Amino acid sequence: MNDYRATVYAACQARDADASNSEAWSLLAWTNLEFHNVNDAIVKAARAVALAPQEPRHHRELAEVRAAVGRWSQAIESYNRALHLEPGLEAARVGFTDPVPVNVGGLHDGSGYPARDAETSR
């Protein structure tokens, strides 16, 4: 837990020192996702993309956060954007075929994958 707190603290300091630091926003997104704060993770990943729209890695990260909560069509859109910016980005290509199973807030069907598309269940 101390590593998590230290990471979040460092990312918050970097963000506070320079609110346009897309890397800090990206790190905050991942730490929020790791601890199941999915809404915050999506907001922070989207902020990283908004700050650095030409950075394919940020689009891939946003795709992975969206996929983790079952927002499949939005995830595909973000993966496509990452691949458009960097066609050889293997991590984005793999994301299409091998999503990472997660248990985010109980939104899964027992397999580790979301039970339904969260976008259509609102």
mmCIF file of C-alpha atoms in Angstrom:
data_model
loop_
_atom_site.group_PDB
_atom_site.id
_atom_site.type_symbol
_atom_site.label_atom_id
_atom_site.label_comp_id
_atom_site.label_asym_id
_atom_site.label_seq_id
_atom_site.Cartn_x
_atom_site.Cartn_y
_atom_site.Cartn_z
ATOM 1 C CA MET A 1 0.000 0.000 0.000
ATOM 2 C CA ASN A 2 2.897 2.357 0.668
ATOM 3 C CA ASP A 3 4.055 2.015 -2.948
ATOM 4 C CA TYR A 4 0.569 2.944 -4.122
ATOM 5 C CA ARG A 5 0.447 5.995 -1.865
ATOM 6 C CA ALA A 6 3.929 7.067 -2.930
ATOM 7 C CA THR A 7 3.009 6.671 -6.599
ATOM 8 C CA VAL A 8 -0.230 8.598 -6.240
ATOM 9 C CA TYR A 9 1.510 11.292 -4.201
ATOM 10 C CA ALA A 10 4.251 11.708 -6.832
ATOM 11 C CA ALA A 11 1.715 11.812 -9.664
ATOM 12 C CA CYS A 12 -0.408 14.367 -7.796
ATOM 13 C CA GLN A 13 2.638 16.523 -7.169
ATOM 14 C CA ALA A 14 3.582 16.379 -10.847
ATOM 15 C CA ARG A 15 0.021 17.194 -11.877
ATOM 16 C CA ASP A 16 -0.205 20.058 -9.380
ATOM 17 C CA ALA A 17 3.124 21.483 -10.540
ATOM 18 C CA ASP A 18 2.016 21.307 -14.180
ATOM 19 C CA ALA A 19 -1.650 20.569 -14.883
ATOM 20 C CA SER A 20 -0.740 19.940 -18.529
ATOM 21 C CA ASN A 21 1.476 16.959 -17.610
ATOM 22 C CA SER A 22 -0.245 14.157 -19.510
ATOM 23 C CA GLU A 23 2.074 11.533 -17.990
ATOM 24 C CA ALA A 24 0.908 12.444 -14.476
ATOM 25 C CA TRP A 25 -2.737 12.153 -15.555
ATOM 26 C CA SER A 26 -2.001 8.797 -17.167
ATOM 27 C CA LEU A 27 -0.333 7.483 -14.013
ATOM 28 C CA LEU A 28 -3.268 8.674 -11.914
ATOM 29 C CA ALA A 29 -5.645 6.863 -14.274
ATOM 30 C CA TRP A 30 -3.784 3.572 -13.823
ATOM 31 C CA THR A 31 -3.564 3.862 -10.059
ATOM 32 C CA ASN A 32 -7.283 4.609 -9.881
ATOM 33 C CA LEU A 33 -8.086 1.609 -12.063
ATOM 34 C CA GLU A 34 -5.850 -0.626 -9.968
ATOM 35 C CA PHE A 35 -7.882 0.266 -6.892
ATOM 36 C CA HIS A 36 -11.244 0.024 -8.672
ATOM 37 C CA ASN A 37 -11.943 3.767 -8.841
ATOM 38 C CA VAL A 38 -13.095 3.285 -12.420
ATOM 39 C CA ASN A 39 -14.940 6.557 -12.898
ATOM 40 C CA ASP A 40 -11.874 8.508 -11.787
ATOM 41 C CA ALA A 41 -9.674 6.296 -13.973
ATOM 42 C CA ILE A 42 -11.741 7.102 -17.057
ATOM 43 C CA VAL A 43 -11.736 10.839 -16.317
ATOM 44 C CA LYS A 44 -7.980 10.902 -15.770
ATOM 45 C CA ALA A 45 -7.183 8.771 -18.826
ATOM 46 C CA ALA A 46 -9.405 11.010 -20.965
ATOM 47 C CA ARG A 47 -7.576 14.050 -19.572
ATOM 48 C CA ALA A 48 -4.225 12.535 -20.586
ATOM 49 C CA VAL A 49 -5.587 12.041 -24.120
ATOM 50 C CA ALA A 50 -6.937 15.603 -24.223
ATOM 51 C CA LEU A 51 -3.555 16.982 -23.168
ATOM 52 C CA ALA A 52 -1.524 14.860 -25.585
ATOM 53 C CA PRO A 53 -3.855 13.767 -28.408
ATOM 54 C CA GLN A 54 -0.945 12.705 -30.629
ATOM 55 C CA GLU A 55 0.390 10.265 -28.008
ATOM 56 C CA PRO A 56 -0.793 6.784 -29.068
ATOM 57 C CA ARG A 57 -0.010 5.249 -25.674
ATOM 58 C CA HIS A 58 -2.565 7.504 -23.972
ATOM 59 C CA HIS A 59 -5.263 6.372 -26.430
ATOM 60 C CA ARG A 60 -4.340 2.736 -25.736
ATOM 61 C CA GLU A 61 -4.512 3.340 -21.994
ATOM 62 C CA LEU A 62 -7.933 4.990 -22.320
ATOM 63 C CA ALA A 63 -9.053 1.995 -24.398
ATOM 64 C CA GLU A 64 -7.923 -0.416 -21.711
ATOM 65 C CA VAL A 65 -9.693 1.512 -18.957
ATOM 66 C CA ARG A 66 -12.872 1.605 -21.044
ATOM 67 C CA ALA A 67 -12.610 -2.103 -21.834
ATOM 68 C CA ALA A 68 -12.140 -2.897 -18.146
ATOM 69 C CA VAL A 69 -15.610 -1.522 -17.439
ATOM 70 C CA GLY A 70 -17.286 -2.951 -20.530
ATOM 71 C CA ARG A 71 -17.419 0.172 -22.659
ATOM 72 C CA TRP A 72 -16.496 -1.881 -25.700
ATOM 73 C CA SER A 73 -17.401 0.481 -28.537
ATOM 74 C CA GLN A 74 -15.537 3.343 -26.870
ATOM 75 C CA ALA A 75 -12.584 1.043 -26.191
ATOM 76 C CA ILE A 76 -12.462 0.001 -29.846
ATOM 77 C CA GLU A 77 -12.577 3.642 -30.902
ATOM 78 C CA SER A 78 -9.603 4.420 -28.643
ATOM 79 C CA TYR A 79 -7.653 1.349 -29.815
ATOM 80 C CA ASN A 80 -8.271 2.401 -33.427
ATOM 81 C CA ARG A 81 -7.026 5.918 -32.684
ATOM 82 C CA ALA A 82 -3.865 4.512 -31.077
ATOM 83 C CA LEU A 83 -3.240 2.299 -34.109
ATOM 84 C CA HIS A 84 -3.913 5.188 -36.481
ATOM 85 C CA LEU A 85 -1.259 7.236 -34.704
ATOM 86 C CA GLU A 86 1.201 4.345 -34.458
ATOM 87 C CA PRO A 87 0.271 1.407 -36.721
ATOM 88 C CA GLY A 88 2.897 -0.858 -35.164
ATOM 89 C CA LEU A 89 1.719 -0.334 -31.584
ATOM 90 C CA GLU A 90 1.514 -3.986 -30.601
ATOM 91 C CA ALA A 91 -0.120 -3.287 -27.228
ATOM 92 C CA ALA A 92 -3.112 -1.708 -28.975
ATOM 93 C CA ARG A 93 -3.342 -4.526 -31.500
ATOM 94 C CA VAL A 94 -3.226 -7.117 -28.700
ATOM 95 C CA GLY A 95 -5.952 -5.225 -26.833
ATOM 96 C CA PHE A 96 -8.396 -6.113 -29.596
ATOM 97 C CA THR A 97 -7.824 -9.833 -29.247
ATOM 98 C CA ASP A 98 -6.728 -10.368 -25.663
ATOM 99 C CA PRO A 99 -8.527 -8.076 -23.207
ATOM 100 C CA VAL A 100 -7.249 -8.226 -19.659
ATOM 101 C CA PRO A 101 -9.810 -9.848 -17.366
ATOM 102 C CA VAL A 102 -10.605 -7.665 -14.378
ATOM 103 C CA ASN A 103 -13.115 -7.539 -11.590
ATOM 104 C CA VAL A 104 -14.099 -3.901 -11.424
ATOM 105 C CA GLY A 105 -16.862 -3.219 -8.963
ATOM 106 C CA GLY A 106 -18.470 -6.620 -9.514
ATOM 107 C CA LEU A 107 -19.303 -5.896 -13.153
ATOM 108 C CA HIS A 108 -18.337 -9.358 -14.374
ATOM 109 C CA ASP A 109 -20.034 -12.650 -15.107
ATOM 110 C CA GLY A 110 -17.674 -14.859 -13.114
ATOM 111 C CA SER A 111 -15.177 -15.226 -15.944
ATOM 112 C CA GLY A 112 -13.449 -11.990 -15.013
ATOM 113 C CA TYR A 113 -14.886 -10.213 -18.034
ATOM 114 C CA PRO A 114 -17.768 -7.738 -17.836
ATOM 115 C CA ALA A 115 -21.109 -9.498 -18.123
ATOM 116 C CA ARG A 116 -22.544 -7.026 -20.586
ATOM 117 C CA ASP A 117 -21.652 -3.877 -22.449
ATOM 118 C CA ALA A 118 -21.860 -1.214 -19.745
ATOM 119 C CA GLU A 119 -22.664 1.383 -22.410
ATOM 120 C CA THR A 120 -25.934 -0.290 -23.297
ATOM 121 C CA SER A 121 -26.976 -1.034 -19.752
ATOM 122 C CA ARG A 122 -27.241 2.564 -18.562
#
